Amino acid sequence: DGGITQSPKYLFRKEGQNVTLSCEQNLNHDAMYWYRQDPGQGLRLIYYSQIVNDFQKGDIAEGYSVSREKKESFPLTVTSAQKNPTAFYLCASSTLREKLFFGSGTQLSVL
Amino acid sequence: LAKTTQPISMDSYEGQEVNITCSHNNIATNDYITWYQQFPSQGPRFIIQGYKTKVTNEVASLFIPADRKSSTLSLPRVSLSDTAVYYCLGMNRDDKIIFGKGTRLHILP
């Protein structure tokens, strides 16, 4: 079954802690994206990557970091510098300029 | 940056046709216009994509005028399950895919 998988579904972060959200795809897509969604709001772009070992900042990259060591994987780390991390995080992949396929999301909350 | 503008919300009734218009004044020449649907606590899913004139699939139709500065998503005979947020996408030249705030469509019985 081809698709994009995010884990965990729910994640809790303590003060000062870094947490990593996983995103894996087996669609052989070149491009991968991370978005943040706050309640009742649209999606905001955090980081995106068009090719392995390369990524670009989106509109709200501060307090986040990513890596793209493999084509299939694009993990997102929410660092302690992100002071308001509570949100719904969505990962997506696509062939360049084609439609996006989204994962089921990770809800991150602060303890 | 390509920017899209949509109505914040719309209400309609079951069985009606719903049209949602999106403005995208600075869309790039070779970009496609794409619409997504999102239900609560789920990722958006692709509905339809077009370049110009009209595109139709089993879910919706997309109308794009010659100047491509706007597009209209048409949902025929909506049902309660069409209640969702609908996004029109703007893609700028470096493939940074930006979502607008979307349109919250509420279907009433």
PDB file of N, CA, C and O in Angstrom, chain B residues 46-93:
ATOM      1  N   PHE B  46      -6.627  16.103  -2.208  1.00  0.00           N
ATOM      2  CA  PHE B  46      -6.756  16.713  -3.519  1.00  0.00           C
ATOM      3  C   PHE B  46      -8.173  16.548  -4.064  1.00  0.00           C
ATOM      4  O   PHE B  46      -8.772  15.474  -3.950  1.00  0.00           O
ATOM      5  N   ILE B  47      -8.722  17.641  -4.629  1.00  0.00           N
ATOM      6  CA  ILE B  47     -10.034  17.558  -5.276  1.00  0.00           C
ATOM      7  C   ILE B  47      -9.886  17.634  -6.782  1.00  0.00           C
ATOM      8  O   ILE B  47     -10.355  16.767  -7.516  1.00  0.00           O
ATOM      9  N   ILE B  48      -9.259  18.717  -7.264  1.00  0.00           N
ATOM     10  CA  ILE B  48      -9.230  18.955  -8.696  1.00  0.00           C
ATOM     11  C   ILE B  48      -8.107  19.919  -9.030  1.00  0.00           C
ATOM     12  O   ILE B  48      -7.687  20.710  -8.185  1.00  0.00           O
ATOM     13  N   GLN B  49      -7.633  19.834 -10.246  1.00  0.00           N
ATOM     14  CA  GLN B  49      -6.554  20.710 -10.700  1.00  0.00           C
ATOM     15  C   GLN B  49      -6.793  21.074 -12.159  1.00  0.00           C
ATOM     16  O   GLN B  49      -7.277  20.248 -12.939  1.00  0.00           O
ATOM     17  N   GLY B  50      -6.442  22.323 -12.519  1.00  0.00           N
ATOM     18  CA  GLY B  50      -6.613  22.731 -13.904  1.00  0.00           C
ATOM     19  C   GLY B  50      -5.645  23.834 -14.270  1.00  0.00           C
ATOM     20  O   GLY B  50      -5.008  24.442 -13.393  1.00  0.00           O
ATOM     21  N   TYR B  51      -5.555  24.112 -15.576  1.00  0.00           N
ATOM     22  CA  TYR B  51      -4.692  25.193 -16.051  1.00  0.00           C
ATOM     23  C   TYR B  51      -5.524  26.347 -16.610  1.00  0.00           C
ATOM     24  O   TYR B  51      -5.293  27.509 -16.250  1.00  0.00           O
ATOM     25  N   LYS B  52      -6.475  26.031 -17.464  1.00  0.00           N
ATOM     26  CA  LYS B  52      -7.397  27.051 -17.927  1.00  0.00           C
ATOM     27  C   LYS B  52      -8.675  26.395 -18.435  1.00  0.00           C
ATOM     28  O   LYS B  52      -8.747  25.163 -18.516  1.00  0.00           O
ATOM     29  N   THR B  53      -9.655  27.179 -18.714  1.00  0.00           N
ATOM     30  CA  THR B  53     -11.011  26.796 -19.153  1.00  0.00           C
ATOM     31  C   THR B  53     -11.695  25.972 -18.089  1.00  0.00           C
ATOM     32  O   THR B  53     -11.841  26.407 -16.960  1.00  0.00           O
ATOM     33  N   LYS B  54     -12.154  24.766 -18.431  1.00  0.00           N
ATOM     34  CA  LYS B  54     -12.953  24.000 -17.481  1.00  0.00           C
ATOM     35  C   LYS B  54     -12.425  22.578 -17.347  1.00  0.00           C
ATOM     36  O   LYS B  54     -12.052  21.944 -18.336  1.00  0.00           O
ATOM     37  N   VAL B  55     -12.413  22.112 -16.117  1.00  0.00           N
ATOM     38  CA  VAL B  55     -12.038  20.723 -15.830  1.00  0.00           C
ATOM     39  C   VAL B  55     -13.143  20.129 -14.971  1.00  0.00           C
ATOM     40  O   VAL B  55     -13.670  20.794 -14.077  1.00  0.00           O
ATOM     41  N   THR B  56     -13.509  18.880 -15.246  1.00  0.00           N
ATOM     42  CA  THR B  56     -14.547  18.218 -14.457  1.00  0.00           C
ATOM     43  C   THR B  56     -14.089  16.815 -14.097  1.00  0.00           C
ATOM     44  O   THR B  56     -13.506  16.114 -14.931  1.00  0.00           O
ATOM     45  N   ASN B  57     -14.340  16.428 -12.850  1.00  0.00           N
ATOM     46  CA  ASN B  57     -14.129  15.030 -12.462  1.00  0.00           C
ATOM     47  C   ASN B  57     -15.358  14.544 -11.714  1.00  0.00           C
ATOM     48  O   ASN B  57     -16.404  15.214 -11.709  1.00  0.00           O
ATOM     49  N   GLU B  58     -15.258  13.409 -11.058  1.00  0.00           N
ATOM     50  CA  GLU B  58     -16.431  12.816 -10.419  1.00  0.00           C
ATOM     51  C   GLU B  58     -16.874  13.588  -9.171  1.00  0.00           C
ATOM     52  O   GLU B  58     -17.963  13.357  -8.663  1.00  0.00           O
ATOM     53  N   VAL B  59     -16.037  14.484  -8.711  1.00  0.00           N
ATOM     54  CA  VAL B  59     -16.331  15.201  -7.471  1.00  0.00           C
ATOM     55  C   VAL B  59     -16.747  16.648  -7.718  1.00  0.00           C
ATOM     56  O   VAL B  59     -17.646  17.165  -7.050  1.00  0.00           O
ATOM     57  N   ALA B  60     -16.080  17.323  -8.649  1.00  0.00           N
ATOM     58  CA  ALA B  60     -16.262  18.766  -8.793  1.00  0.00           C
ATOM     59  C   ALA B  60     -15.926  19.209 -10.212  1.00  0.00           C
ATOM     60  O   ALA B  60     -15.429  18.435 -11.023  1.00  0.00           O
ATOM     61  N   SER B  61     -16.210  20.502 -10.447  1.00  0.00           N
ATOM     62  CA  SER B  61     -15.770  21.168 -11.674  1.00  0.00           C
ATOM     63  C   SER B  61     -14.937  22.382 -11.288  1.00  0.00           C
ATOM     64  O   SER B  61     -15.149  22.969 -10.223  1.00  0.00           O
ATOM     65  N   LEU B  62     -14.026  22.727 -12.167  1.00  0.00           N
ATOM     66  CA  LEU B  62     -13.165  23.889 -11.937  1.00  0.00           C
ATOM     67  C   LEU B  62     -13.233  24.769 -13.170  1.00  0.00           C
ATOM     68  O   LEU B  62     -12.958  24.300 -14.282  1.00  0.00           O
ATOM     69  N   PHE B  63     -13.605  26.032 -12.951  1.00  0.00           N
ATOM     70  CA  PHE B  63     -13.715  26.996 -14.039  1.00  0.00           C
ATOM     71  C   PHE B  63     -12.603  28.027 -13.889  1.00  0.00           C
ATOM     72  O   PHE B  63     -12.444  28.639 -12.829  1.00  0.00           O
ATOM     73  N   ILE B  64     -11.858  28.249 -14.966  1.00  0.00           N
ATOM     74  CA  ILE B  64     -10.736  29.189 -14.947  1.00  0.00           C
ATOM     75  C   ILE B  64     -10.868  30.108 -16.158  1.00  0.00           C
ATOM     76  O   ILE B  64     -10.846  29.638 -17.293  1.00  0.00           O
ATOM     77  N   PRO B  65     -10.997  31.410 -15.930  1.00  0.00           N
ATOM     78  CA  PRO B  65     -11.120  32.333 -17.076  1.00  0.00           C
ATOM     79  C   PRO B  65      -9.791  32.462 -17.803  1.00  0.00           C
ATOM     80  O   PRO B  65      -8.751  32.023 -17.317  1.00  0.00           O
ATOM     81  N   ALA B  66      -9.832  33.102 -18.952  1.00  0.00           N
ATOM     82  CA  ALA B  66      -8.651  33.201 -19.810  1.00  0.00           C
ATOM     83  C   ALA B  66      -7.487  33.920 -19.118  1.00  0.00           C
ATOM     84  O   ALA B  66      -6.329  33.570 -19.319  1.00  0.00           O
ATOM     85  N   ASP B  67      -7.788  34.918 -18.298  1.00  0.00           N
ATOM     86  CA  ASP B  67      -6.690  35.658 -17.648  1.00  0.00           C
ATOM     87  C   ASP B  67      -6.087  34.913 -16.455  1.00  0.00           C
ATOM     88  O   ASP B  67      -5.062  35.335 -15.915  1.00  0.00           O
ATOM     89  N   ARG B  68      -6.704  33.841 -16.017  1.00  0.00           N
ATOM     90  CA  ARG B  68      -6.234  32.979 -14.928  1.00  0.00           C
ATOM     91  C   ARG B  68      -6.035  33.710 -13.607  1.00  0.00           C
ATOM     92  O   ARG B  68      -5.362  33.216 -12.712  1.00  0.00           O
ATOM     93  N   LYS B  69      -6.644  34.859 -13.437  1.00  0.00           N
ATOM     94  CA  LYS B  69      -6.488  35.603 -12.185  1.00  0.00           C
ATOM     95  C   LYS B  69      -7.447  35.118 -11.105  1.00  0.00           C
ATOM     96  O   LYS B  69      -7.400  35.568  -9.957  1.00  0.00           O
ATOM     97  N   SER B  70      -8.344  34.223 -11.474  1.00  0.00           N
ATOM     98  CA  SER B  70      -9.262  33.651 -10.495  1.00  0.00           C
ATOM     99  C   SER B  70      -9.659  32.256 -10.941  1.00  0.00           C
ATOM    100  O   SER B  70      -9.388  31.868 -12.091  1.00  0.00           O
ATOM    101  N   SER B  71     -10.285  31.538 -10.036  1.00  0.00           N
ATOM    102  CA  SER B  71     -10.849  30.236 -10.408  1.00  0.00           C
ATOM    103  C   SER B  71     -12.069  29.981  -9.528  1.00  0.00           C
ATOM    104  O   SER B  71     -12.180  30.574  -8.440  1.00  0.00           O
ATOM    105  N   THR B  72     -12.972  29.138 -10.011  1.00  0.00           N
ATOM    106  CA  THR B  72     -14.183  28.830  -9.259  1.00  0.00           C
ATOM    107  C   THR B  72     -14.341  27.324  -9.156  1.00  0.00           C
ATOM    108  O   THR B  72     -14.389  26.624 -10.172  1.00  0.00           O
ATOM    109  N   LEU B  73     -14.403  26.852  -7.932  1.00  0.00           N
ATOM    110  CA  LEU B  73     -14.674  25.445  -7.660  1.00  0.00           C
ATOM    111  C   LEU B  73     -16.181  25.266  -7.568  1.00  0.00           C
ATOM    112  O   LEU B  73     -16.844  25.984  -6.821  1.00  0.00           O
ATOM    113  N   SER B  74     -16.723  24.330  -8.313  1.00  0.00           N
ATOM    114  CA  SER B  74     -18.164  24.092  -8.292  1.00  0.00           C
ATOM    115  C   SER B  74     -18.433  22.675  -7.778  1.00  0.00           C
ATOM    116  O   SER B  74     -17.928  21.699  -8.333  1.00  0.00           O
ATOM    117  N   LEU B  75     -19.232  22.607  -6.714  1.00  0.00           N
ATOM    118  CA  LEU B  75     -19.624  21.313  -6.130  1.00  0.00           C
ATOM    119  C   LEU B  75     -21.105  21.089  -6.431  1.00  0.00           C
ATOM    120  O   LEU B  75     -21.951  21.828  -5.918  1.00  0.00           O
ATOM    121  N   PRO B  76     -21.429  20.099  -7.237  1.00  0.00           N
ATOM    122  CA  PRO B  76     -22.835  19.890  -7.608  1.00  0.00           C
ATOM    123  C   PRO B  76     -23.593  19.146  -6.515  1.00  0.00           C
ATOM    124  O   PRO B  76     -23.059  18.232  -5.889  1.00  0.00           O
ATOM    125  N   ARG B  77     -24.803  19.560  -6.230  1.00  0.00           N
ATOM    126  CA  ARG B  77     -25.699  18.829  -5.330  1.00  0.00           C
ATOM    127  C   ARG B  77     -24.981  18.383  -4.048  1.00  0.00           C
ATOM    128  O   ARG B  77     -24.771  17.202  -3.786  1.00  0.00           O
ATOM    129  N   VAL B  78     -24.620  19.360  -3.236  1.00  0.00           N
ATOM    130  CA  VAL B  78     -23.853  19.059  -2.028  1.00  0.00           C
ATOM    131  C   VAL B  78     -24.692  18.286  -1.017  1.00  0.00           C
ATOM    132  O   VAL B  78     -25.920  18.372  -0.983  1.00  0.00           O
ATOM    133  N   SER B  79     -23.973  17.549  -0.154  1.00  0.00           N
ATOM    134  CA  SER B  79     -24.599  16.838   0.955  1.00  0.00           C
ATOM    135  C   SER B  79     -23.925  17.282   2.245  1.00  0.00           C
ATOM    136  O   SER B  79     -22.937  18.023   2.224  1.00  0.00           O
ATOM    137  N   LEU B  80     -24.451  16.809   3.377  1.00  0.00           N
ATOM    138  CA  LEU B  80     -23.889  17.196   4.675  1.00  0.00           C
ATOM    139  C   LEU B  80     -22.410  16.825   4.765  1.00  0.00           C
ATOM    140  O   LEU B  80     -21.621  17.517   5.418  1.00  0.00           O
ATOM    141  N   SER B  81     -22.019  15.757   4.114  1.00  0.00           N
ATOM    142  CA  SER B  81     -20.628  15.291   4.177  1.00  0.00           C
ATOM    143  C   SER B  81     -19.657  16.183   3.407  1.00  0.00           C
ATOM    144  O   SER B  81     -18.446  15.971   3.487  1.00  0.00           O
ATOM    145  N   ASP B  82     -20.167  17.149   2.690  1.00  0.00           N
ATOM    146  CA  ASP B  82     -19.302  18.115   2.001  1.00  0.00           C
ATOM    147  C   ASP B  82     -18.906  19.272   2.912  1.00  0.00           C
ATOM    148  O   ASP B  82     -18.142  20.148   2.494  1.00  0.00           O
ATOM    149  N   THR B  83     -19.422  19.289   4.129  1.00  0.00           N
ATOM    150  CA  THR B  83     -19.000  20.294   5.105  1.00  0.00           C
ATOM    151  C   THR B  83     -17.521  20.096   5.412  1.00  0.00           C
ATOM    152  O   THR B  83     -17.107  19.050   5.905  1.00  0.00           O
ATOM    153  N   ALA B  84     -16.717  21.103   5.094  1.00  0.00           N
ATOM    154  CA  ALA B  84     -15.261  20.985   5.191  1.00  0.00           C
ATOM    155  C   ALA B  84     -14.650  22.346   4.911  1.00  0.00           C
ATOM    156  O   ALA B  84     -15.362  23.316   4.622  1.00  0.00           O
ATOM    157  N   VAL B  85     -13.330  22.398   4.972  1.00  0.00           N
ATOM    158  CA  VAL B  85     -12.604  23.594   4.550  1.00  0.00           C
ATOM    159  C   VAL B  85     -12.012  23.316   3.170  1.00  0.00           C
ATOM    160  O   VAL B  85     -11.443  22.245   2.936  1.00  0.00           O
ATOM    161  N   TYR B  86     -12.149  24.280   2.285  1.00  0.00           N
ATOM    162  CA  TYR B  86     -11.670  24.127   0.905  1.00  0.00           C
ATOM    163  C   TYR B  86     -10.576  25.158   0.649  1.00  0.00           C
ATOM    164  O   TYR B  86     -10.751  26.347   0.919  1.00  0.00           O
ATOM    165  N   TYR B  87      -9.448  24.670   0.142  1.00  0.00           N
ATOM    166  CA  TYR B  87      -8.284  25.516  -0.104  1.00  0.00           C
ATOM    167  C   TYR B  87      -7.984  25.609  -1.586  1.00  0.00           C
ATOM    168  O   TYR B  87      -7.965  24.593  -2.299  1.00  0.00           O
ATOM    169  N   CYS B  88      -7.709  26.812  -2.014  1.00  0.00           N
ATOM    170  CA  CYS B  88      -7.185  27.061  -3.342  1.00  0.00           C
ATOM    171  C   CYS B  88      -5.691  27.316  -3.170  1.00  0.00           C
ATOM    172  O   CYS B  88      -5.296  28.091  -2.297  1.00  0.00           O
ATOM    173  N   LEU B  89      -4.879  26.647  -3.960  1.00  0.00           N
ATOM    174  CA  LEU B  89      -3.440  26.748  -3.757  1.00  0.00           C
ATOM    175  C   LEU B  89      -2.762  27.729  -4.691  1.00  0.00           C
ATOM    176  O   LEU B  89      -3.043  27.748  -5.891  1.00  0.00           O
ATOM    177  N   GLY B  90      -1.807  28.492  -4.117  1.00  0.00           N
ATOM    178  CA  GLY B  90      -0.908  29.311  -4.910  1.00  0.00           C
ATOM    179  C   GLY B  90       0.480  28.713  -4.863  1.00  0.00           C
ATOM    180  O   GLY B  90       0.979  28.399  -3.789  1.00  0.00           O
ATOM    181  N   MET B  91       1.085  28.489  -6.004  1.00  0.00           N
ATOM    182  CA  MET B  91       2.428  27.933  -6.065  1.00  0.00           C
ATOM    183  C   MET B  91       3.350  28.963  -6.676  1.00  0.00           C
ATOM    184  O   MET B  91       3.136  29.386  -7.807  1.00  0.00           O
ATOM    185  N   ASN B  92       4.373  29.366  -5.950  1.00  0.00           N
ATOM    186  CA  ASN B  92       5.268  30.355  -6.522  1.00  0.00           C
ATOM    187  C   ASN B  92       6.417  29.676  -7.258  1.00  0.00           C
ATOM    188  O   ASN B  92       6.478  28.466  -7.378  1.00  0.00           O
ATOM    189  N   ARG B  93       7.310  30.479  -7.797  1.00  0.00           N
ATOM    190  CA  ARG B  93       8.256  29.984  -8.794  1.00  0.00           C
ATOM    191  C   ARG B  93       9.275  28.992  -8.238  1.00  0.00           C
ATOM    192  O   ARG B  93       9.862  28.231  -8.988  1.00  0.00           O
TER     193      ARG B  93
END
